[in-house]
JSON list of C-alpha atoms in Angstrom, two decimals:
[
{"chain": "Z", "resi": 1, "resn": "MET", "atom": "CA", "xyz": [10.82, -65.11, -118.07]},
{"chain": "Z", "resi": 2, "resn": "THR", "atom": "CA", "xyz": [12.82, -62.37, -116.51]},
{"chain": "Z", "resi": 3, "resn": "ARG", "atom": "CA", "xyz": [15.41, -63.02, -113.89]},
{"chain": "Z", "resi": 4, "resn": "LYS", "atom": "CA", "xyz": [13.00, -61.31, -111.44]},
{"chain": "Z", "resi": 5, "resn": "GLN", "atom": "CA", "xyz": [10.10, -63.58, -112.31]},
{"chain": "Z", "resi": 6, "resn": "ARG", "atom": "CA", "xyz": [12.15, -66.61, -112.13]},
{"chain": "Z", "resi": 7, "resn": "ARG", "atom": "CA", "xyz": [13.44, -65.29, -108.64]},
{"chain": "Z", "resi": 8, "resn": "MET", "atom": "CA", "xyz": [10.15, -64.64, -107.39]},
{"chain": "Z", "resi": 9, "resn": "THR", "atom": "CA", "xyz": [8.91, -67.93, -108.60]},
{"chain": "Z", "resi": 10, "resn": "ILE", "atom": "CA", "xyz": [11.55, -69.84, -106.67]},
{"chain": "Z", "resi": 11, "resn": "ILE", "atom": "CA", "xyz": [10.81, -67.99, -103.68]},
{"chain": "Z", "resi": 12, "resn": "GLY", "atom": "CA", "xyz": [6.98, -68.46, -103.89]},
{"chain": "Z", "resi": 13, "resn": "GLY", "atom": "CA", "xyz": [7.45, -72.06, -104.63]},
{"chain": "Z", "resi": 14, "resn": "SER", "atom": "CA", "xyz": [9.79, -72.39, -101.50]},
{"chain": "Z", "resi": 15, "resn": "LEU", "atom": "CA", "xyz": [7.32, -70.61, -99.14]},
{"chain": "Z", "resi": 16, "resn": "ALA", "atom": "CA", "xyz": [4.62, -72.97, -100.33]},
{"chain": "Z", "resi": 17, "resn": "VAL", "atom": "CA", "xyz": [6.57, -76.09, -99.63]},
{"chain": "Z", "resi": 18, "resn": "LEU", "atom": "CA", "xyz": [7.59, -74.76, -96.20]},
{"chain": "Z", "resi": 19, "resn": "ALA", "atom": "CA", "xyz": [3.95, -73.93, -95.25]},
{"chain": "Z", "resi": 20, "resn": "LEU", "atom": "CA", "xyz": [3.10, -77.46, -96.42]},
{"chain": "Z", "resi": 21, "resn": "ALA", "atom": "CA", "xyz": [5.76, -79.01, -94.35]},
{"chain": "Z", "resi": 22, "resn": "ALA", "atom": "CA", "xyz": [4.49, -77.02, -91.18]},
{"chain": "Z", "resi": 23, "resn": "ALA", "atom": "CA", "xyz": [1.18, -77.87, -91.94]},
{"chain": "Z", "resi": 24, "resn": "LEU", "atom": "CA", "xyz": [2.05, -81.62, -91.88]},
{"chain": "Z", "resi": 25, "resn": "VAL", "atom": "CA", "xyz": [4.26, -81.42, -88.87]},
{"chain": "Z", "resi": 26, "resn": "LEU", "atom": "CA", "xyz": [1.43, -79.58, -86.85]},
{"chain": "Z", "resi": 27, "resn": "ASN", "atom": "CA", "xyz": [-1.15, -82.24, -88.06]},
{"chain": "Z", "resi": 28, "resn": "ALA", "atom": "CA", "xyz": [1.10, -85.29, -87.10]},
{"chain": "Z", "resi": 29, "resn": "LEU", "atom": "CA", "xyz": [1.68, -83.50, -83.56]},
{"chain": "Z", "resi": 30, "resn": "ARG", "atom": "CA", "xyz": [-1.88, -82.60, -82.85]},
{"chain": "Z", "resi": 31, "resn": "ASP", "atom": "CA", "xyz": [-3.00, -85.58, -80.59]},
{"chain": "Z", "resi": 32, "resn": "SER", "atom": "CA", "xyz": [0.55, -85.60, -78.84]},
{"chain": "Z", "resi": 33, "resn": "ILE", "atom": "CA", "xyz": [0.30, -82.00, -77.56]},
{"chain": "Z", "resi": 34, "resn": "VAL", "atom": "CA", "xyz": [-2.08, -82.88, -74.69]},
{"chain": "Z", "resi": 35, "resn": "PHE", "atom": "CA", "xyz": [-0.03, -84.08, -71.73]},
{"chain": "Z", "resi": 36, "resn": "PHE", "atom": "CA", "xyz": [-2.32, -86.96, -70.91]},
{"chain": "Z", "resi": 37, "resn": "SER", "atom": "CA", "xyz": [-5.70, -88.22, -72.12]},
{"chain": "Z", "resi": 38, "resn": "THR", "atom": "CA", "xyz": [-8.55, -89.26, -69.78]},
{"chain": "Z", "resi": 39, "resn": "PRO", "atom": "CA", "xyz": [-10.45, -92.34, -70.20]},
{"chain": "Z", "resi": 40, "resn": "THR", "atom": "CA", "xyz": [-13.09, -90.63, -71.48]},
{"chain": "Z", "resi": 41, "resn": "MET", "atom": "CA", "xyz": [-10.62, -89.06, -74.26]},
{"chain": "Z", "resi": 42, "resn": "VAL", "atom": "CA", "xyz": [-9.49, -92.52, -74.98]},
{"chain": "Z", "resi": 43, "resn": "ALA", "atom": "CA", "xyz": [-13.12, -93.92, -75.65]},
{"chain": "Z", "resi": 44, "resn": "GLU", "atom": "CA", "xyz": [-14.19, -90.96, -77.73]},
{"chain": "Z", "resi": 45, "resn": "LYS", "atom": "CA", "xyz": [-11.24, -91.08, -79.91]},
{"chain": "Z", "resi": 46, "resn": "HIS", "atom": "CA", "xyz": [-11.36, -94.77, -80.32]},
{"chain": "Z", "resi": 47, "resn": "VAL", "atom": "CA", "xyz": [-7.69, -95.21, -79.72]},
{"chain": "Z", "resi": 48, "resn": "GLY", "atom": "CA", "xyz": [-6.37, -98.37, -81.54]},
{"chain": "Z", "resi": 49, "resn": "PRO", "atom": "CA", "xyz": [-3.93, -101.00, -80.12]},
{"chain": "Z", "resi": 50, "resn": "GLY", "atom": "CA", "xyz": [-0.42, -100.44, -79.83]},
{"chain": "Z", "resi": 51, "resn": "LYS", "atom": "CA", "xyz": [-0.60, -96.46, -80.33]},
{"chain": "Z", "resi": 52, "resn": "ARG", "atom": "CA", "xyz": [1.33, -94.94, -77.13]},
{"chain": "Z", "resi": 53, "resn": "PHE", "atom": "CA", "xyz": [-0.17, -92.20, -75.14]},
{"chain": "Z", "resi": 54, "resn": "ARG", "atom": "CA", "xyz": [-0.07, -90.90, -71.36]},
{"chain": "Z", "resi": 55, "resn": "LEU", "atom": "CA", "xyz": [-3.23, -92.00, -69.63]},
{"chain": "Z", "resi": 56, "resn": "GLY", "atom": "CA", "xyz": [-4.44, -89.98, -66.55]},
{"chain": "Z", "resi": 57, "resn": "GLY", "atom": "CA", "xyz": [-7.25, -89.94, -63.80]},
{"chain": "Z", "resi": 58, "resn": "LEU", "atom": "CA", "xyz": [-7.89, -91.25, -60.22]},
{"chain": "Z", "resi": 59, "resn": "VAL", "atom": "CA", "xyz": [-7.09, -94.78, -59.30]},
{"chain": "Z", "resi": 60, "resn": "GLN", "atom": "CA", "xyz": [-10.42, -96.42, -58.49]},
{"chain": "Z", "resi": 61, "resn": "PRO", "atom": "CA", "xyz": [-10.81, -97.37, -54.91]},
{"chain": "Z", "resi": 62, "resn": "GLY", "atom": "CA", "xyz": [-10.96, -101.09, -54.56]},
{"chain": "Z", "resi": 63, "resn": "SER", "atom": "CA", "xyz": [-9.44, -101.87, -57.80]},
{"chain": "Z", "resi": 64, "resn": "LEU", "atom": "CA", "xyz": [-5.78, -102.48, -56.89]},
{"chain": "Z", "resi": 65, "resn": "GLN", "atom": "CA", "xyz": [-4.68, -106.17, -57.38]},
{"chain": "Z", "resi": 66, "resn": "ARG", "atom": "CA", "xyz": [-1.04, -107.19, -57.19]},
{"chain": "Z", "resi": 67, "resn": "GLY", "atom": "CA", "xyz": [0.11, -110.24, -58.65]},
{"chain": "Z", "resi": 68, "resn": "ASP", "atom": "CA", "xyz": [3.42, -112.11, -59.18]},
{"chain": "Z", "resi": 69, "resn": "ASN", "atom": "CA", "xyz": [6.72, -110.66, -60.00]},
{"chain": "Z", "resi": 70, "resn": "LEU", "atom": "CA", "xyz": [5.69, -107.06, -59.27]},
{"chain": "Z", "resi": 71, "resn": "ALA", "atom": "CA", "xyz": [2.63, -107.22, -61.63]},
{"chain": "Z", "resi": 72, "resn": "VAL", "atom": "CA", "xyz": [-0.12, -104.81, -60.59]},
{"chain": "Z", "resi": 73, "resn": "THR", "atom": "CA", "xyz": [-3.66, -104.06, -61.99]},
{"chain": "Z", "resi": 74, "resn": "PHE", "atom": "CA", "xyz": [-5.85, -101.28, -61.29]},
{"chain": "Z", "resi": 75, "resn": "GLU", "atom": "CA", "xyz": [-8.25, -99.15, -62.96]},
{"chain": "Z", "resi": 76, "resn": "VAL", "atom": "CA", "xyz": [-7.89, -95.22, -63.59]},
{"chain": "Z", "resi": 77, "resn": "ALA", "atom": "CA", "xyz": [-11.25, -93.35, -63.93]},
{"chain": "Z", "resi": 78, "resn": "ASP", "atom": "CA", "xyz": [-12.08, -89.87, -64.56]},
{"chain": "Z", "resi": 79, "resn": "GLY", "atom": "CA", "xyz": [-15.76, -89.66, -63.41]},
{"chain": "Z", "resi": 80, "resn": "ASN", "atom": "CA", "xyz": [-17.38, -90.72, -66.59]},
{"chain": "Z", "resi": 81, "resn": "ALA", "atom": "CA", "xyz": [-15.39, -93.90, -67.92]},
{"chain": "Z", "resi": 82, "resn": "LYS", "atom": "CA", "xyz": [-12.97, -96.36, -66.39]},
{"chain": "Z", "resi": 83, "resn": "LEU", "atom": "CA", "xyz": [-9.92, -98.02, -68.10]},
{"chain": "Z", "resi": 84, "resn": "PRO", "atom": "CA", "xyz": [-8.01, -101.07, -66.84]},
{"chain": "Z", "resi": 85, "resn": "VAL", "atom": "CA", "xyz": [-4.25, -100.72, -66.37]},
{"chain": "Z", "resi": 86, "resn": "ALA", "atom": "CA", "xyz": [-1.64, -103.42, -66.05]},
{"chain": "Z", "resi": 87, "resn": "TYR", "atom": "CA", "xyz": [1.86, -102.43, -64.89]},
{"chain": "Z", "resi": 88, "resn": "LYS", "atom": "CA", "xyz": [4.77, -104.50, -63.84]},
{"chain": "Z", "resi": 89, "resn": "GLY", "atom": "CA", "xyz": [7.59, -103.06, -61.76]},
{"chain": "Z", "resi": 90, "resn": "ILE", "atom": "CA", "xyz": [7.88, -100.87, -58.63]},
{"chain": "Z", "resi": 91, "resn": "LEU", "atom": "CA", "xyz": [4.98, -98.42, -58.11]},
{"chain": "Z", "resi": 92, "resn": "PRO", "atom": "CA", "xyz": [6.06, -94.89, -56.61]},
{"chain": "Z", "resi": 93, "resn": "ASP", "atom": "CA", "xyz": [5.66, -94.38, -52.99]},
{"chain": "Z", "resi": 94, "resn": "LEU", "atom": "CA", "xyz": [2.94, -91.87, -53.24]},
{"chain": "Z", "resi": 95, "resn": "PHE", "atom": "CA", "xyz": [0.61, -94.38, -55.43]},
{"chain": "Z", "resi": 96, "resn": "ARG", "atom": "CA", "xyz": [-2.46, -95.36, -53.77]},
{"chain": "Z", "resi": 97, "resn": "GLU", "atom": "CA", "xyz": [-6.14, -95.65, -54.52]},
{"chain": "Z", "resi": 98, "resn": "GLY", "atom": "CA", "xyz": [-8.16, -92.73, -54.69]},
{"chain": "Z", "resi": 99, "resn": "GLN", "atom": "CA", "xyz": [-4.92, -90.65, -56.06]},
{"chain": "Z", "resi": 100, "resn": "GLY", "atom": "CA", "xyz": [-4.24, -89.17, -59.29]},
{"chain": "Z", "resi": 101, "resn": "VAL", "atom": "CA", "xyz": [-1.83, -91.21, -61.42]},
{"chain": "Z", "resi": 102, "resn": "VAL", "atom": "CA", "xyz": [-0.43, -90.65, -64.96]},
{"chain": "Z", "resi": 103, "resn": "ALA", "atom": "CA", "xyz": [0.58, -93.77, -66.75]},
{"chain": "Z", "resi": 104, "resn": "GLU", "atom": "CA", "xyz": [2.43, -93.93, -69.97]},
{"chain": "Z", "resi": 105, "resn": "GLY", "atom": "CA", "xyz": [1.98, -97.12, -72.35]},
{"chain": "Z", "resi": 106, "resn": "ALA", "atom": "CA", "xyz": [-0.29, -98.15, -75.06]},
{"chain": "Z", "resi": 107, "resn": "LEU", "atom": "CA", "xyz": [-3.70, -100.26, -75.26]},
{"chain": "Z", "resi": 108, "resn": "ASP", "atom": "CA", "xyz": [-3.54, -104.03, -75.86]},
{"chain": "Z", "resi": 109, "resn": "ALA", "atom": "CA", "xyz": [-6.04, -105.97, -78.10]},
{"chain": "Z", "resi": 110, "resn": "ASN", "atom": "CA", "xyz": [-8.19, -106.71, -75.22]},
{"chain": "Z", "resi": 111, "resn": "GLY", "atom": "CA", "xyz": [-8.53, -102.72, -74.33]},
{"chain": "Z", "resi": 112, "resn": "VAL", "atom": "CA", "xyz": [-6.15, -103.19, -71.41]},
{"chain": "Z", "resi": 113, "resn": "PHE", "atom": "CA", "xyz": [-3.71, -100.33, -70.87]},
{"chain": "Z", "resi": 114, "resn": "LYS", "atom": "CA", "xyz": [-0.30, -101.75, -70.52]},
{"chain": "Z", "resi": 115, "resn": "ALA", "atom": "CA", "xyz": [1.91, -99.29, -68.70]},
{"chain": "Z", "resi": 116, "resn": "ASP", "atom": "CA", "xyz": [5.52, -99.05, -68.78]},
{"chain": "Z", "resi": 117, "resn": "THR", "atom": "CA", "xyz": [5.78, -95.86, -66.69]},
{"chain": "Z", "resi": 118, "resn": "VAL", "atom": "CA", "xyz": [3.60, -94.70, -63.57]},
{"chain": "Z", "resi": 119, "resn": "LEU", "atom": "CA", "xyz": [3.55, -91.31, -62.20]},
{"chain": "Z", "resi": 120, "resn": "ALA", "atom": "CA", "xyz": [2.09, -90.08, -58.90]},
{"chain": "Z", "resi": 121, "resn": "LYS", "atom": "CA", "xyz": [1.22, -86.87, -57.76]},
{"chain": "Z", "resi": 122, "resn": "HIS", "atom": "CA", "xyz": [2.65, -85.23, -54.71]},
{"chain": "Z", "resi": 123, "resn": "ASP", "atom": "CA", "xyz": [-0.18, -83.48, -53.19]},
{"chain": "Z", "resi": 124, "resn": "GLU", "atom": "CA", "xyz": [-3.83, -84.91, -53.05]},
{"chain": "Z", "resi": 125, "resn": "THR", "atom": "CA", "xyz": [-5.29, -81.68, -53.23]},
{"chain": "Z", "resi": 126, "resn": "TYR", "atom": "CA", "xyz": [-3.55, -80.77, -56.67]},
{"chain": "Z", "resi": 127, "resn": "MET", "atom": "CA", "xyz": [-5.37, -81.96, -59.83]},
{"chain": "Z", "resi": 128, "resn": "PRO", "atom": "CA", "xyz": [-4.99, -80.90, -63.28]},
{"chain": "Z", "resi": 129, "resn": "LYS", "atom": "CA", "xyz": [-7.39, -78.50, -64.50]},
{"chain": "Z", "resi": 130, "resn": "ASP", "atom": "CA", "xyz": [-8.95, -80.61, -67.01]},
{"chain": "Z", "resi": 131, "resn": "VAL", "atom": "CA", "xyz": [-9.70, -83.18, -64.44]},
{"chain": "Z", "resi": 132, "resn": "ALA", "atom": "CA", "xyz": [-10.93, -80.42, -61.97]},
{"chain": "Z", "resi": 133, "resn": "ASP", "atom": "CA", "xyz": [-13.15, -79.15, -64.98]},
{"chain": "Z", "resi": 134, "resn": "ALA", "atom": "CA", "xyz": [-14.59, -82.54, -65.47]},
{"chain": "Z", "resi": 135, "resn": "LEU", "atom": "CA", "xyz": [-15.23, -83.00, -61.74]},
{"chain": "Z", "resi": 136, "resn": "LYS", "atom": "CA", "xyz": [-17.16, -79.57, -61.52]},
{"chain": "Z", "resi": 137, "resn": "LYS", "atom": "CA", "xyz": [-19.28, -80.50, -64.53]},
{"chain": "Z", "resi": 138, "resn": "GLN", "atom": "CA", "xyz": [-20.30, -83.88, -62.95]},
{"chain": "Z", "resi": 139, "resn": "GLY", "atom": "CA", "xyz": [-21.08, -82.01, -59.43]},
{"chain": "Z", "resi": 140, "resn": "HIS", "atom": "CA", "xyz": [-18.35, -84.03, -57.83]},
{"chain": "Z", "resi": 141, "resn": "TRP", "atom": "CA", "xyz": [-16.35, -80.94, -56.93]},
{"chain": "Z", "resi": 142, "resn": "LYS", "atom": "CA", "xyz": [-15.46, -80.21, -53.16]},
{"chain": "Z", "resi": 143, "resn": "ASP", "atom": "CA", "xyz": [-14.55, -76.53, -52.38]},
{"chain": "Z", "resi": 144, "resn": "ASP", "atom": "CA", "xyz": [-11.58, -78.00, -50.16]},
{"chain": "Z", "resi": 145, "resn": "TYR", "atom": "CA", "xyz": [-9.97, -79.37, -53.14]},
{"chain": "Z", "resi": 146, "resn": "GLY", "atom": "CA", "xyz": [-8.18, -75.99, -54.05]},
{"chain": "Z", "resi": 147, "resn": "GLY", "atom": "CA", "xyz": [-7.77, -74.72, -50.42]},
{"chain": "Z", "resi": 148, "resn": "LYS", "atom": "CA", "xyz": [-4.15, -76.13, -49.74]},
{"chain": "Z", "resi": 149, "resn": "ALA", "atom": "CA", "xyz": [-3.05, -75.89, -53.33]},
{"chain": "Z", "resi": 150, "resn": "SER", "atom": "CA", "xyz": [-3.51, -72.18, -53.45]},
{"chain": "Z", "resi": 151, "resn": "GLY", "atom": "CA", "xyz": [0.20, -71.36, -52.31]},
{"chain": "Z", "resi": 152, "resn": "GLY", "atom": "CA", "xyz": [0.75, -70.93, -56.13]},
{"chain": "Z", "resi": 153, "resn": "SER", "atom": "CA", "xyz": [3.33, -73.62, -56.78]},
{"chain": "Z", "resi": 154, "resn": "LYS", "atom": "CA", "xyz": [2.35, -76.85, -58.49]},
{"chain": "Z", "resi": 155, "resn": "PRO", "atom": "CA", "xyz": [3.45, -80.04, -56.91]},
{"chain": "Z", "resi": 156, "resn": "ALA", "atom": "CA", "xyz": [5.68, -82.06, -59.31]},
{"chain": "Z", "resi": 157, "resn": "ALA", "atom": "CA", "xyz": [5.12, -85.72, -60.17]},
{"chain": "Z", "resi": 158, "resn": "THR", "atom": "CA", "xyz": [7.33, -88.64, -59.20]},
{"chain": "Z", "resi": 159, "resn": "THR", "atom": "CA", "xyz": [8.45, -91.28, -61.22]},
{"chain": "Z", "resi": 160, "resn": "ALA", "atom": "CA", "xyz": [8.10, -94.94, -60.54]},
{"chain": "Z", "resi": 161, "resn": "GLN", "atom": "CA", "xyz": [11.63, -95.00, -59.04]},
{"chain": "Z", "resi": 162, "resn": "GLY", "atom": "CA", "xyz": [10.49, -92.17, -56.72]},
{"chain": "Z", "resi": 163, "resn": "ASN", "atom": "CA", "xyz": [12.59, -89.49, -58.19]},
{"chain": "Z", "resi": 164, "resn": "PRO", "atom": "CA", "xyz": [10.97, -85.97, -59.00]},
{"chain": "Z", "resi": 165, "resn": "GLN", "atom": "CA", "xyz": [10.07, -86.06, -62.61]},
{"chain": "Z", "resi": 166, "resn": "GLY", "atom": "CA", "xyz": [12.91, -84.08, -64.41]},
{"chain": "Z", "resi": 167, "resn": "ALA", "atom": "CA", "xyz": [15.41, -84.38, -61.45]},
{"chain": "Z", "resi": 168, "resn": "VAL", "atom": "CA", "xyz": [19.18, -84.92, -62.34]},
{"chain": "Z", "resi": 169, "resn": "ARG", "atom": "CA", "xyz": [20.53, -88.27, -61.21]}
]
């Protein structure tokens, strides 16, 4: 082999290794790219116990139950499926039944989502595009959902401590 052929072989091999590494990283991050998963998506993907993810949807009316030592249980639904959620801590001020919520945590062996962070939205008329599309498909869409939120700005979410998400303390 000449020097030029060796150099081209090394460059070609390096590019192949780099392409393989990029493919592996993108494949590993494929499920993490979504901001949150709905209860229907969790059921379809058969998410196993212990795998951390974000769960988003509407808090089912009548499902909120408060227990001892700040323990709270409620159900999150997206119109097709419901998922029970257990959380221990102070809920955001804007948290209430019928409102949108994003919880971060993992499923336990019984199929209950154990949340360690709960986020509530600011404006009751704003909802993520995925949830709005799902409501439209099911026929639950109301024309006044987009009325107040059409000002062009999307309200931020608040953390369980009441701070806007991304705020500097």
